[in-house]
Amino acid sequence: MSTEAGELLGIDPVELRFPFELNKQISCTLQLTNRTDKQVAFKVKTTSPKKYCVRPNNGIVAPRSTADVVVTMQAQREAPPDMQCKDKFLVQSAIVAKEIVPKEVTGDMFTKESGNVVDEVKLKVVYLTPSTQSEGFEDGSAGSLNYQEPLALISKLMEEKNSAVELNNKLRQELDLLRRDISRQHGGFSLVLVLVVAIMGILLGFLMKR
């Protein structure tokens, strides 16, 4: 378990890692561990509040216990350049009286003026792509795919599928026309066959006589 070097709360993971996908909400869970024998209040802030939903964004962690915070990134229509994210998160923590309940946690508790023991930890956001996941962020397996290759492969397969469908339709049309032509010429085809057989019989007889 990895934790940031905060005095009050241990935070795992030390980075918010999102397996990036367009047009899809993605969540990441933070585990906060109270390292003290006191009750600790926390508050989570971000530089992009409209982009992320944090639940709960504040609360209480009992002494020597843990609490989970779920950070959800809203569906994104575009990928950032080079898949680099500049968003940051700030986890504030402060020792508070044991009588304090989560709904009573306010921003004023995390200021120096409050007189509380206050701690702050900054977290960065990392977008995981197929290549970074294959490097060990997910299952530790090796790989060489980059973010663009799967998209290009899907596009190529779709083009090939469309071409195959068009070719299949064209062959069906030609087959139907051929069947119609054979049906119209069926009577004439039988007469030609009889004539061909008769000619071959005459030639065979001539050769045998020789």
PDB file of C-alpha atoms in Angstrom, residues 70-159:
ATOM      1  CA  VAL A  70     -14.760   8.123  -4.959  1.00  0.00           C
ATOM      2  CA  VAL A  71     -13.658  10.610  -7.622  1.00  0.00           C
ATOM      3  CA  THR A  72     -15.637  10.414 -10.875  1.00  0.00           C
ATOM      4  CA  MET A  73     -14.460  12.131 -14.037  1.00  0.00           C
ATOM      5  CA  GLN A  74     -17.318  13.256 -16.250  1.00  0.00           C
ATOM      6  CA  ALA A  75     -17.499  11.877 -19.802  1.00  0.00           C
ATOM      7  CA  GLN A  76     -14.992  13.676 -22.042  1.00  0.00           C
ATOM      8  CA  ARG A  77     -15.649  14.419 -25.708  1.00  0.00           C
ATOM      9  CA  GLU A  78     -12.023  15.071 -26.601  1.00  0.00           C
ATOM     10  CA  ALA A  79      -8.683  13.645 -25.517  1.00  0.00           C
ATOM     11  CA  PRO A  80      -6.057  16.126 -24.268  1.00  0.00           C
ATOM     12  CA  PRO A  81      -2.840  16.611 -26.293  1.00  0.00           C
ATOM     13  CA  ASP A  82      -0.400  13.747 -25.694  1.00  0.00           C
ATOM     14  CA  MET A  83      -2.851  12.393 -23.069  1.00  0.00           C
ATOM     15  CA  GLN A  84      -1.324  14.696 -20.455  1.00  0.00           C
ATOM     16  CA  CYS A  85      -3.638  16.011 -17.736  1.00  0.00           C
ATOM     17  CA  LYS A  86      -2.876  19.199 -15.804  1.00  0.00           C
ATOM     18  CA  ASP A  87      -5.679  18.781 -13.255  1.00  0.00           C
ATOM     19  CA  LYS A  88      -4.701  18.676  -9.581  1.00  0.00           C
ATOM     20  CA  PHE A  89      -6.373  17.623  -6.340  1.00  0.00           C
ATOM     21  CA  LEU A  90      -5.758  18.824  -2.803  1.00  0.00           C
ATOM     22  CA  VAL A  91      -6.615  16.722   0.249  1.00  0.00           C
ATOM     23  CA  GLN A  92      -6.825  18.829   3.394  1.00  0.00           C
ATOM     24  CA  SER A  93      -6.974  17.260   6.831  1.00  0.00           C
ATOM     25  CA  ALA A  94      -7.254  18.589  10.368  1.00  0.00           C
ATOM     26  CA  ILE A  95      -7.550  17.164  13.870  1.00  0.00           C
ATOM     27  CA  VAL A  96     -10.968  18.019  15.284  1.00  0.00           C
ATOM     28  CA  ALA A  97     -12.879  17.381  18.475  1.00  0.00           C
ATOM     29  CA  LYS A  98     -14.435  13.937  18.814  1.00  0.00           C
ATOM     30  CA  GLU A  99     -17.884  15.544  19.082  1.00  0.00           C
ATOM     31  CA  ILE A 100     -17.688  16.803  15.473  1.00  0.00           C
ATOM     32  CA  VAL A 101     -19.843  14.869  12.970  1.00  0.00           C
ATOM     33  CA  PRO A 102     -19.325  14.798   9.151  1.00  0.00           C
ATOM     34  CA  LYS A 103     -22.108  17.282   8.361  1.00  0.00           C
ATOM     35  CA  GLU A 104     -20.427  19.836  10.627  1.00  0.00           C
ATOM     36  CA  VAL A 105     -17.160  19.834   8.650  1.00  0.00           C
ATOM     37  CA  THR A 106     -16.509  23.275   7.107  1.00  0.00           C
ATOM     38  CA  GLY A 107     -13.723  24.885   5.129  1.00  0.00           C
ATOM     39  CA  ASP A 108     -12.764  27.080   8.071  1.00  0.00           C
ATOM     40  CA  MET A 109     -11.459  24.020   9.952  1.00  0.00           C
ATOM     41  CA  PHE A 110      -8.550  23.717   7.498  1.00  0.00           C
ATOM     42  CA  THR A 111      -7.124  27.221   7.845  1.00  0.00           C
ATOM     43  CA  LYS A 112      -4.190  28.221  10.019  1.00  0.00           C
ATOM     44  CA  GLU A 113      -6.451  30.697  11.759  1.00  0.00           C
ATOM     45  CA  SER A 114      -8.620  27.863  13.086  1.00  0.00           C
ATOM     46  CA  GLY A 115      -5.898  26.795  15.494  1.00  0.00           C
ATOM     47  CA  ASN A 116      -6.256  23.165  14.349  1.00  0.00           C
ATOM     48  CA  VAL A 117      -3.363  20.932  13.363  1.00  0.00           C
ATOM     49  CA  VAL A 118      -3.726  21.086   9.565  1.00  0.00           C
ATOM     50  CA  ASP A 119      -2.128  18.990   6.826  1.00  0.00           C
ATOM     51  CA  GLU A 120      -2.334  19.240   3.016  1.00  0.00           C
ATOM     52  CA  VAL A 121      -1.416  16.728   0.306  1.00  0.00           C
ATOM     53  CA  LYS A 122      -1.435  17.466  -3.435  1.00  0.00           C
ATOM     54  CA  LEU A 123      -2.338  14.775  -5.964  1.00  0.00           C
ATOM     55  CA  LYS A 124      -1.939  14.829  -9.726  1.00  0.00           C
ATOM     56  CA  VAL A 125      -4.182  13.172 -12.328  1.00  0.00           C
ATOM     57  CA  VAL A 126      -2.823  10.543 -14.730  1.00  0.00           C
ATOM     58  CA  TYR A 127      -4.697   9.245 -17.779  1.00  0.00           C
ATOM     59  CA  LEU A 128      -4.043   5.575 -18.476  1.00  0.00           C
ATOM     60  CA  THR A 129      -3.978   4.524 -22.149  1.00  0.00           C
ATOM     61  CA  PRO A 130      -3.601   0.956 -23.536  1.00  0.00           C
ATOM     62  CA  SER A 131       0.190   1.435 -23.649  1.00  0.00           C
ATOM     63  CA  THR A 132       0.550   2.747 -20.092  1.00  0.00           C
ATOM     64  CA  GLN A 133      -1.727   0.031 -18.742  1.00  0.00           C
ATOM     65  CA  SER A 134       0.405  -2.621 -20.447  1.00  0.00           C
ATOM     66  CA  GLU A 135       3.489  -1.167 -18.764  1.00  0.00           C
ATOM     67  CA  GLY A 136       2.214  -2.302 -15.389  1.00  0.00           C
ATOM     68  CA  PHE A 137      -0.421   0.147 -14.167  1.00  0.00           C
ATOM     69  CA  GLU A 138      -3.091  -2.526 -14.547  1.00  0.00           C
ATOM     70  CA  ASP A 139      -1.801  -6.081 -14.761  1.00  0.00           C
ATOM     71  CA  GLY A 140       1.944  -5.639 -15.235  1.00  0.00           C
ATOM     72  CA  SER A 141       2.023  -7.307 -18.647  1.00  0.00           C
ATOM     73  CA  ALA A 142       4.276  -5.963 -21.399  1.00  0.00           C
ATOM     74  CA  GLY A 143       2.909  -4.403 -24.549  1.00  0.00           C
ATOM     75  CA  SER A 144       3.668  -1.982 -27.323  1.00  0.00           C
ATOM     76  CA  LEU A 145       0.246  -0.604 -28.265  1.00  0.00           C
ATOM     77  CA  ASN A 146      -0.177   3.126 -28.186  1.00  0.00           C
ATOM     78  CA  TYR A 147      -3.407   5.060 -27.849  1.00  0.00           C
ATOM     79  CA  GLN A 148      -3.873   5.636 -31.579  1.00  0.00           C
ATOM     80  CA  GLU A 149      -3.283   2.069 -32.814  1.00  0.00           C
ATOM     81  CA  PRO A 150      -6.522   0.481 -31.498  1.00  0.00           C
ATOM     82  CA  LEU A 151      -8.577   3.316 -32.998  1.00  0.00           C
ATOM     83  CA  ALA A 152      -6.871   2.930 -36.385  1.00  0.00           C
ATOM     84  CA  LEU A 153      -7.397  -0.835 -36.302  1.00  0.00           C
ATOM     85  CA  ILE A 154     -11.105  -0.456 -35.516  1.00  0.00           C
ATOM     86  CA  SER A 155     -11.499   2.069 -38.344  1.00  0.00           C
ATOM     87  CA  LYS A 156      -9.750  -0.266 -40.813  1.00  0.00           C
ATOM     88  CA  LEU A 157     -11.901  -3.238 -39.798  1.00  0.00           C
ATOM     89  CA  MET A 158     -15.076  -1.196 -40.235  1.00  0.00           C
ATOM     90  CA  GLU A 159     -13.990  -0.144 -43.742  1.00  0.00           C
TER      91      GLU A 159
END
